[in-house]
Tab-separated table of C-alpha atoms in Angstrom:
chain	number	residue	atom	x	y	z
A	1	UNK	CA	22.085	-45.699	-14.273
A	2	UNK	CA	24.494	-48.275	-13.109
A	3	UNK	CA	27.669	-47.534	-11.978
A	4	UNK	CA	29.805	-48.667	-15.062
A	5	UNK	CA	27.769	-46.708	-17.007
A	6	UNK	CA	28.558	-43.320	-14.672
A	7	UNK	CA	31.596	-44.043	-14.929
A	8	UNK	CA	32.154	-44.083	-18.173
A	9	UNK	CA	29.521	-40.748	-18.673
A	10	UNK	CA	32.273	-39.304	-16.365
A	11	UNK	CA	35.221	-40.634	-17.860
A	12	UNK	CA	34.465	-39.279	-21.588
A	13	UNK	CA	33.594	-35.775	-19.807
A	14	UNK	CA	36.919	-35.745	-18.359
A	15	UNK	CA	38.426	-36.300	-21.571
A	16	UNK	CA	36.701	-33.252	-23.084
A	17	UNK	CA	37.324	-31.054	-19.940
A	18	UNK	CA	34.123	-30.652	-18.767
A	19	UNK	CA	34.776	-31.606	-15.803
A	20	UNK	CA	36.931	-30.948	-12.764
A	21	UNK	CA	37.767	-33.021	-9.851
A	22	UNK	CA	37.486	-31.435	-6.741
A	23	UNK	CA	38.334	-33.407	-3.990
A	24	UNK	CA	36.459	-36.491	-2.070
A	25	UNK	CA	33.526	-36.105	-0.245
A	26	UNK	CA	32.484	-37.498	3.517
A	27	UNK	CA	31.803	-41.070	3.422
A	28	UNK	CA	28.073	-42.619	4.256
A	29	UNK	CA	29.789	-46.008	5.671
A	30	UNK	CA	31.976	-47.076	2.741
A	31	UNK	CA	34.504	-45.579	0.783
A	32	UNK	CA	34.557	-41.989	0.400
A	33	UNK	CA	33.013	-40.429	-2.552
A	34	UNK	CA	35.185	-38.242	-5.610
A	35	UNK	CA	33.233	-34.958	-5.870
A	36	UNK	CA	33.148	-33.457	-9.224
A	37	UNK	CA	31.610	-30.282	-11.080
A	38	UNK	CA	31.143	-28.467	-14.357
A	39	UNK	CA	34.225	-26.929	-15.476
A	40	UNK	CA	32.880	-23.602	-16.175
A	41	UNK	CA	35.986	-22.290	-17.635
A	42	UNK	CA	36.186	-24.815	-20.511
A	43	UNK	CA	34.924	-21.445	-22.498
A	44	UNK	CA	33.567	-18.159	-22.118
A	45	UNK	CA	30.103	-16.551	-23.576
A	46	UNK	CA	29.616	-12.803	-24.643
A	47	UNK	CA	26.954	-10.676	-24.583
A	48	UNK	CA	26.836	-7.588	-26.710
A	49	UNK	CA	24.805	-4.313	-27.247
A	50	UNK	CA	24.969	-1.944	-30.058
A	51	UNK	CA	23.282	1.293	-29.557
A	52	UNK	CA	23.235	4.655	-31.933
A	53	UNK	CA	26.503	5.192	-30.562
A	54	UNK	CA	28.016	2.975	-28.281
A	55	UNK	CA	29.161	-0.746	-27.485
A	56	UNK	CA	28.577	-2.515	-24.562
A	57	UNK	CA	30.184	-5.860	-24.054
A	58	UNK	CA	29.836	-8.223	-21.161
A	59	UNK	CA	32.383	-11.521	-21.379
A	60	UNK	CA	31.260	-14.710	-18.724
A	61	UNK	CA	31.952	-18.181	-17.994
A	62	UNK	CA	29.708	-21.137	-19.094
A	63	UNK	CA	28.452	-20.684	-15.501
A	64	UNK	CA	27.101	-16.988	-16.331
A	65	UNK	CA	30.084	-15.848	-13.930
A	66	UNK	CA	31.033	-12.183	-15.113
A	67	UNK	CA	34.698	-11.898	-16.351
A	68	UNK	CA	34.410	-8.654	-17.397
A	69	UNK	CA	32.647	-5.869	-18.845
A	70	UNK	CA	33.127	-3.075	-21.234
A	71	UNK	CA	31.336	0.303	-22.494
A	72	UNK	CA	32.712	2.312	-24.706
A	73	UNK	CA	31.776	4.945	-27.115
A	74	UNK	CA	31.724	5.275	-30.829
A	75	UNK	CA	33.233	7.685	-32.921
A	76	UNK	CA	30.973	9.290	-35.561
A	77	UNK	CA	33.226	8.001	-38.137
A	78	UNK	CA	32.714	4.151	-36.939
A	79	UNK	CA	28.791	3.603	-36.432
A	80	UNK	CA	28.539	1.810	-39.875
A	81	UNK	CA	27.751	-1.674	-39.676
A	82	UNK	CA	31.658	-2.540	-40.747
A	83	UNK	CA	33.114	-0.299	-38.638
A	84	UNK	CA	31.239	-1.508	-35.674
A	85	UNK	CA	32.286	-4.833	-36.295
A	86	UNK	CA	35.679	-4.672	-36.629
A	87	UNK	CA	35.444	-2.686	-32.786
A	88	UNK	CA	33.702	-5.271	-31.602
A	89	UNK	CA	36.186	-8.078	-32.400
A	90	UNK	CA	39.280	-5.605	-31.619
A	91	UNK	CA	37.403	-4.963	-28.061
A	92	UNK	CA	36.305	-8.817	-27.774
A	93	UNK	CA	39.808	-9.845	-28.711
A	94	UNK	CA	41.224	-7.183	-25.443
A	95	UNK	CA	39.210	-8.032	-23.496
A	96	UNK	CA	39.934	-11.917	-23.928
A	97	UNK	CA	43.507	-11.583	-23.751
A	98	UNK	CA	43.445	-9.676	-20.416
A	99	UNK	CA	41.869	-12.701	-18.702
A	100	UNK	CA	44.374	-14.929	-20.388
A	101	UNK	CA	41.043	-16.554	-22.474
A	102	UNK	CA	42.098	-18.269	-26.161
A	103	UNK	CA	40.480	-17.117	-29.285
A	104	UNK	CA	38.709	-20.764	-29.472
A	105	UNK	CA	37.694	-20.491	-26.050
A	106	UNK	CA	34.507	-17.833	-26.984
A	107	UNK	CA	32.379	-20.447	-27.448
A	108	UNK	CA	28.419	-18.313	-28.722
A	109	UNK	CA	27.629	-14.418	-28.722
A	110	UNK	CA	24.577	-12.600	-28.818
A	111	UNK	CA	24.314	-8.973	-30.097
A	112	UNK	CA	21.535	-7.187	-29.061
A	113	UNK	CA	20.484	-4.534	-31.550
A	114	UNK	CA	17.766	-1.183	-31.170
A	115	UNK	CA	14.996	-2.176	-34.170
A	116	UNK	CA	13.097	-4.431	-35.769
A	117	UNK	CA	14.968	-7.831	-35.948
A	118	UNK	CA	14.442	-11.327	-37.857
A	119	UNK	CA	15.614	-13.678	-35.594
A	120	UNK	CA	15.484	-16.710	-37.656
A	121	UNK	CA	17.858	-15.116	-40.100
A	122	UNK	CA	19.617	-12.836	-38.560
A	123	UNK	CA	18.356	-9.459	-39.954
A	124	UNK	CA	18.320	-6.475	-38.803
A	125	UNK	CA	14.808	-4.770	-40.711
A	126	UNK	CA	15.045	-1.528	-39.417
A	127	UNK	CA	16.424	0.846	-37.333
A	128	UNK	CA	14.592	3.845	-36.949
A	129	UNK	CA	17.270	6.424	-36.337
A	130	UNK	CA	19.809	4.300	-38.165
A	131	UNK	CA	19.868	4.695	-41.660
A	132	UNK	CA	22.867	2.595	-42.535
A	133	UNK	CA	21.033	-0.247	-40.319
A	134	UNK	CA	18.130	-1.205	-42.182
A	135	UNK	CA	17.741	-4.833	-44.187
A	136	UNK	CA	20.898	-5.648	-42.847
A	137	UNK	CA	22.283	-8.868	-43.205
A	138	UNK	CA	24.290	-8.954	-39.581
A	139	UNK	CA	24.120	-13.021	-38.631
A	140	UNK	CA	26.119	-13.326	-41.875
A	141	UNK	CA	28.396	-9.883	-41.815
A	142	UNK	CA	29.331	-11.128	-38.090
A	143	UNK	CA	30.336	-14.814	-39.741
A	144	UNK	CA	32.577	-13.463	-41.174
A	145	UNK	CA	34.346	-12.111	-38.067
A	146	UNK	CA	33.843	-14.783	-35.623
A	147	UNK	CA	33.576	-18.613	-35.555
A	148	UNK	CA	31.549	-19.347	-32.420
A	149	UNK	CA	27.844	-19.436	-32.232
A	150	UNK	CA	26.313	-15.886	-33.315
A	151	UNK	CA	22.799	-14.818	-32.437
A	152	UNK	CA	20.898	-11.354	-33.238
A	153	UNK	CA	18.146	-10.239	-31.243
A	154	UNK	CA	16.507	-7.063	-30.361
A	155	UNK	CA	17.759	-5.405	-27.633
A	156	UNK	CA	14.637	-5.356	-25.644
A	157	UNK	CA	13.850	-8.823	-25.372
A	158	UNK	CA	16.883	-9.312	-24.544
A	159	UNK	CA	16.448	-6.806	-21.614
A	160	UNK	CA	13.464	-8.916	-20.516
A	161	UNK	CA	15.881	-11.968	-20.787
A	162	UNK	CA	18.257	-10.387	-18.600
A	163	UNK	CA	15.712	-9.701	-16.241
A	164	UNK	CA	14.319	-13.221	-16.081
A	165	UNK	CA	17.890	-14.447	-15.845
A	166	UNK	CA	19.215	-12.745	-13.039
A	167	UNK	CA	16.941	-9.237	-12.089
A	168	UNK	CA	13.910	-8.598	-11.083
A	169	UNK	CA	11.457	-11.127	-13.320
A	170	UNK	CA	13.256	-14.861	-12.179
A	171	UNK	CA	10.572	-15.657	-10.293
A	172	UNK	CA	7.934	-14.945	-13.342
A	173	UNK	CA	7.777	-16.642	-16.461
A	174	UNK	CA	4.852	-13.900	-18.397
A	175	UNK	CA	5.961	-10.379	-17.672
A	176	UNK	CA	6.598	-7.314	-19.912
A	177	UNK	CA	10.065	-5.072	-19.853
A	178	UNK	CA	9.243	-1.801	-21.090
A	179	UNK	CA	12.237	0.368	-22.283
A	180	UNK	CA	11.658	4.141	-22.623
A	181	UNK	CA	14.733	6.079	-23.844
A	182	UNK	CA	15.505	7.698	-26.990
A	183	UNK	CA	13.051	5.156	-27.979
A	184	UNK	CA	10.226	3.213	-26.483
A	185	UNK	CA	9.642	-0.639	-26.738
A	186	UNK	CA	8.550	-3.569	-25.338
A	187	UNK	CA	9.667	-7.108	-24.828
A	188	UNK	CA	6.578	-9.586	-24.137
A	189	UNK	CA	8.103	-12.754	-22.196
A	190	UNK	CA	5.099	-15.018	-22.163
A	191	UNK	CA	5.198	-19.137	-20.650
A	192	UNK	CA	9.242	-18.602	-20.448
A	193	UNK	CA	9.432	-17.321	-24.175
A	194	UNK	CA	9.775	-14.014	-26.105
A	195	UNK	CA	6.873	-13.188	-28.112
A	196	UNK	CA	8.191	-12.158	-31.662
A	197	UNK	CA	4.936	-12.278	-33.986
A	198	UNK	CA	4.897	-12.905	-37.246
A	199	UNK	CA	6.907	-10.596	-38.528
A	200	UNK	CA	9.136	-10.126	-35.990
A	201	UNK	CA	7.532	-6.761	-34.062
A	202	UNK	CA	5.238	-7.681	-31.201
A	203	UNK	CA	6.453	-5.491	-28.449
A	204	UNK	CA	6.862	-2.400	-31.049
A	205	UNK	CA	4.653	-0.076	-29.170
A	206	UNK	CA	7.174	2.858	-29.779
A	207	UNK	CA	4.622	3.262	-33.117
A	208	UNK	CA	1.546	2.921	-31.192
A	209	UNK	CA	-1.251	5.819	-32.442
A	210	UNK	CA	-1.265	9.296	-30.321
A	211	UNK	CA	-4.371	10.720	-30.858
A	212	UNK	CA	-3.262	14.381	-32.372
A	213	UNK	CA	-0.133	13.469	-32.619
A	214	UNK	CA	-0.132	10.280	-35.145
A	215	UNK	CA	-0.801	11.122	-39.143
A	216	UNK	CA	0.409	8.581	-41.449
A	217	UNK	CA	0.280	5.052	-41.147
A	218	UNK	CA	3.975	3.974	-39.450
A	219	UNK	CA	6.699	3.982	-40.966
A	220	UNK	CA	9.134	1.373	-40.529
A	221	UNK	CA	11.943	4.260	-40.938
A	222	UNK	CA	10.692	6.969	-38.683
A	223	UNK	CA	10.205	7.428	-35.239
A	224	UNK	CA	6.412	6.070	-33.970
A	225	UNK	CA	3.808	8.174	-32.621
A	226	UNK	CA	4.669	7.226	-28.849
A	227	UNK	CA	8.041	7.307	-29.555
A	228	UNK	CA	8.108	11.259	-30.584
A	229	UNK	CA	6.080	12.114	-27.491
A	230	UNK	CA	7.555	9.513	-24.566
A	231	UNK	CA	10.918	9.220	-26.050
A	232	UNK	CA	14.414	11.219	-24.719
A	233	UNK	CA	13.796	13.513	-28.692
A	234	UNK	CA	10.492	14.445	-27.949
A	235	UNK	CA	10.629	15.357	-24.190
A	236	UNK	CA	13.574	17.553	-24.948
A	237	UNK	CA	11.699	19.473	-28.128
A	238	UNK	CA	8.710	19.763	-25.306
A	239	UNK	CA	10.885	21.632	-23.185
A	240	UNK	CA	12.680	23.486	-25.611
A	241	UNK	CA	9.315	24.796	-27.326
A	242	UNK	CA	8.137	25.312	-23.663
A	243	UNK	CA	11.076	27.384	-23.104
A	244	UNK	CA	10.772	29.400	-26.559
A	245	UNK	CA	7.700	30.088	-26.202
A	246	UNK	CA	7.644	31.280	-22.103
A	247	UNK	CA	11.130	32.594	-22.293
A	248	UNK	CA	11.896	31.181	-19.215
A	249	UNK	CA	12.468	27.397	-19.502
A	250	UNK	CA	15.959	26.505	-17.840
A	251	UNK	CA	18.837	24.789	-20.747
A	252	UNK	CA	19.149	21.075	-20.656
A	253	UNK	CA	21.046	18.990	-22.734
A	254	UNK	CA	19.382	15.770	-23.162
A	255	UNK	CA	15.712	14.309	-21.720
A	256	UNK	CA	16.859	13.014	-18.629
A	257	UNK	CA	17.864	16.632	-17.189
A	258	UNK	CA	14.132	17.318	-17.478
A	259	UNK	CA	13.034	14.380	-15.163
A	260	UNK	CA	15.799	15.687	-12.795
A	261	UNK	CA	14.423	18.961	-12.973
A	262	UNK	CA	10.686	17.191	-12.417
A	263	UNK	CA	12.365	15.652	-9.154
A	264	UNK	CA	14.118	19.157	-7.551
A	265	UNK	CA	10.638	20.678	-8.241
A	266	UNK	CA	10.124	21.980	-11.293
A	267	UNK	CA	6.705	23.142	-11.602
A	268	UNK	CA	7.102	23.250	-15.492
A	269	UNK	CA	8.762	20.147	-15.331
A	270	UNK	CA	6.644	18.015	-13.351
A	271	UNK	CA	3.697	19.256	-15.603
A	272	UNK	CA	5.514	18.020	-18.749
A	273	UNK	CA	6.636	14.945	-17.154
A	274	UNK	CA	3.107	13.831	-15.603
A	275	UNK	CA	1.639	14.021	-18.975
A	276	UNK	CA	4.029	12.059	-20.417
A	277	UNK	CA	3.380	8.912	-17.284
A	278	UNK	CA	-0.535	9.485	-18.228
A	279	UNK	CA	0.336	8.541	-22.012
A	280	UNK	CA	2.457	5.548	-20.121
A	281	UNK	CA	-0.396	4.637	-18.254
A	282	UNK	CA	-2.798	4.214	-20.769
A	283	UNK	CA	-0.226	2.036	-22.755
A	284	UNK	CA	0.641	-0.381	-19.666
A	285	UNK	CA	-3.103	-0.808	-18.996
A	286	UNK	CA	-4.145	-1.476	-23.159
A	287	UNK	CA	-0.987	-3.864	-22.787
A	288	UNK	CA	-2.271	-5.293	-19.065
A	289	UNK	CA	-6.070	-6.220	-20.436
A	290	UNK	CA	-4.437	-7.298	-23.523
A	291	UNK	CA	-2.426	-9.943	-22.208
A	292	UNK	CA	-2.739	-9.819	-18.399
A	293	UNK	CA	1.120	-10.545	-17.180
A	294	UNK	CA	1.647	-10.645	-13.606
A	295	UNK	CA	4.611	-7.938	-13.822
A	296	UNK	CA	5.687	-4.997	-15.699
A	297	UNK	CA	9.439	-4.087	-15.003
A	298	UNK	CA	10.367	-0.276	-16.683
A	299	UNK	CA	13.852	0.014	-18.143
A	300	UNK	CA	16.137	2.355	-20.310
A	301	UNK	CA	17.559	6.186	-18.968
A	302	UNK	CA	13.800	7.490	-18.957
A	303	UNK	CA	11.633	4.381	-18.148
A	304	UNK	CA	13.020	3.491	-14.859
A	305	UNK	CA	13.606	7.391	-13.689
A	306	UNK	CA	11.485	7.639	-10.957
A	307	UNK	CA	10.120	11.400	-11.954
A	308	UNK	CA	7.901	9.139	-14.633
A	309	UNK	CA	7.831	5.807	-13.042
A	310	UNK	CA	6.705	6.878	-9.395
A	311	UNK	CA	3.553	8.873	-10.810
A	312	UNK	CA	2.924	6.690	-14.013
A	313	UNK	CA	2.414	3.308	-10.775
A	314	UNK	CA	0.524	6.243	-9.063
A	315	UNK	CA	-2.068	6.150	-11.700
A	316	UNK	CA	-1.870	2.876	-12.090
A	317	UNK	CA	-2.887	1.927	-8.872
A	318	UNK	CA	-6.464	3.350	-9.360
A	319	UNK	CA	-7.164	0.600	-11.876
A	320	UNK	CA	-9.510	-2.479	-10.974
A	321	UNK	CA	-8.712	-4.834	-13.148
A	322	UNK	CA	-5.425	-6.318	-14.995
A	323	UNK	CA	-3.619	-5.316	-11.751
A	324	UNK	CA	0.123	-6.329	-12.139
A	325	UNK	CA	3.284	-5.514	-10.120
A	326	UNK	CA	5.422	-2.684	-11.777
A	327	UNK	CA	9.258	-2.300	-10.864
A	328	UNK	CA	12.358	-0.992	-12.310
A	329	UNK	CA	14.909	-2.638	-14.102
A	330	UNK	CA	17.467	-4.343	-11.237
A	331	UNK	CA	20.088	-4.212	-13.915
A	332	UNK	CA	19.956	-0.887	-15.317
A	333	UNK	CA	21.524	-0.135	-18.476
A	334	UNK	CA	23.603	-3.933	-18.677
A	335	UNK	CA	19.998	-5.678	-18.756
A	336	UNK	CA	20.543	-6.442	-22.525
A	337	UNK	CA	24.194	-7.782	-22.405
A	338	UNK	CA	22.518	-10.182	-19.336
A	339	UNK	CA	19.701	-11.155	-21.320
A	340	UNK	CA	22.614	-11.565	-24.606
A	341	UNK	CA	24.552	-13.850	-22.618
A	342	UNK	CA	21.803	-15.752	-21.228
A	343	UNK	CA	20.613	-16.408	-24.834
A	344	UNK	CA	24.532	-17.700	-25.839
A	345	UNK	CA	24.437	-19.951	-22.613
A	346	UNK	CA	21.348	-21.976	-23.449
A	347	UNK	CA	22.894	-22.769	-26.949
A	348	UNK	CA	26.260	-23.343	-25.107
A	349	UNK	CA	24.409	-25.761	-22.737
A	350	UNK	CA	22.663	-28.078	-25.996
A	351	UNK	CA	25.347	-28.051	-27.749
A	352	UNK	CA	27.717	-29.753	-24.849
A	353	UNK	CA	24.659	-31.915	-23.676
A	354	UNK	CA	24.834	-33.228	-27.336
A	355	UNK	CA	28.513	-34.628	-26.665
């Protein structure tokens, strides 16, 4: 370009405060440059996750530079869809004024939802263990509260976004995150993109068949068949009929006190747990010759314990073909408010560009 026409590019930037001056550079023989950058504090971006019963928030820059975050739990009175809401603005709107940030300044948010989501519009199909959740209108219900960019996305592809953003996966553009916890899921990032399907729930493999285990077809309301043996209910009812049944089984409270126990040495344990990374195992490889990524990265309180994930890459190992790298989630449990804000920043990014 020629140099009036830079200097008018810069001179309209300026005037929007885009732009920052900061300071003059070293000369090459004539007169010294002005040095300039992005002004990434023209407005902020927040990512958001909203599980059974908890809110995590995550507030950044338009660089992606972390201003703050927040978790905090939900009271059983406040997990309806309104309820939640009206948290997350009174949270947002905290948060925000601790950092002396304007209203006007948020400038997109992503929430990141457990289910079966419709992108394009905005709906949340189903949650399985959420009854008040299902053929939920949230892109519109959040409209209402906010006037920045909204987008609603499930919460494990935005995990694998978060990964390819700043974890593990930056380096890979076709990977899968897999997210065992209460539930199990996948997010399938193929050629830089998430793979939704046509109606919205590649990556579902929490309702993938169990032979002895599956009856019914799914259902779009109830846990799936790998769901009620991998996930954090079903290891715990494991152990619990275990214990009933032996007498002897030690009192946990939730799933991940039996992969601690699987760790210390727990022969009981470890034999519950290793059948549970075979199941994983079988699922990685059916999802490794299916679509033959170069990385798997495990995620949620179960998937990246390493009383499953060291012997489920055990197994794995023995395979000869579909060989890809498996690692845990880098950024743990704020993967999906990463992968959220990522999301808001590339809408942030075309809609400036457009100016």
């Amino acid at each position: 370009m020629s140099a009036p026409t830079v200097a008018n590019v810069v001179s309209d930037l300026n005037d929007l405060g885009l732009i920052e001056w900061i300071g003059e550079g070293t000369s090459s023989g004539g007169r010294r440059p002005d040095n300039l950058r992005f002004k990434a504090d023209y407005g902020c971006l927040a990512g958001v996750d909203i599980t059974a019963d908890a809110l995590r928030i995550l507030v950044t820059d338009l660089n992606g530079t972390l201003i703050e975050e927040q978790y905090e739990s939900l009271p059983k009175d406040s997990r309806n869809p309104i309820a939640v809401i009206e948290i997350l603005r009174g949270s947002l709107k905290a948060i925000m004024q601790r950092h002396s940030l304007a209203w006007k300044k948020l400038l997109a948010m992503t929430v990141g939802v457990a289910g079966i989501i419709n992108v394009r519009d905005g709906v949340v199909i189903s949650v399985s263990n959420l009854n008040a959740w299902r053929d939920l209108p949230l892109l519109d219900m959040l409209k209402k509260q906010f006037s920045c960019a909204l987008f609603v996305e499930n919460d494990t592809n935005l995990a694998a976004i978060g990964e390819h953003f700043r974890g593990v996966a930056q380096s890979e553009e076709s990977f899968i995150f897999v997210t065992v916890g209460s539930g199990v899921g996948a997010g399938i990032f193929v050629n830089g993109q998430i793979v939704h399907g046509s109606s919205w729930s590649a990556g579902e493999i929490g309702y993938l068949r169990i032979p002895n285990v599956s009856g019914m077809p799914p259902s779009l309301y109830e846990f799936g068949g790998l769901e009620q043996v991998v996930g954090g209910p079903g290891i715990l009812r494991s152990w619990n009929a275990a214990g009933n049944k032996s007498g002897a089984a030690i009192k946990v409270r939730k799933a991940s006190d039996v992969l601690d126990l699987a760790l210390e040495g727990n022969s009981a344990a470890q034999k519950l747990v290793l059948q549970r990374a075979r199941l994983l195992k079988d699922v990685v490889l059916n999802l490794a010759l299916t679509l033959n990524p170069s990385l798997f990265v495990f995620g949620g309180e179960l998937g990246a314990h390493a009383a499953l994930l060291e012997p489920t890459v055990e197994m794995l190992r023995k395979s000869e073909i579909a060989v890809a790298e498996v690692l845990p989630s880098s950024l743990g449990k704020s993967a999906v408010v990463w992968g959220a804000v990522a999301m808001a920043m590339r809408d942030s990014e075309q809609k400036l560009y457009r100016y």
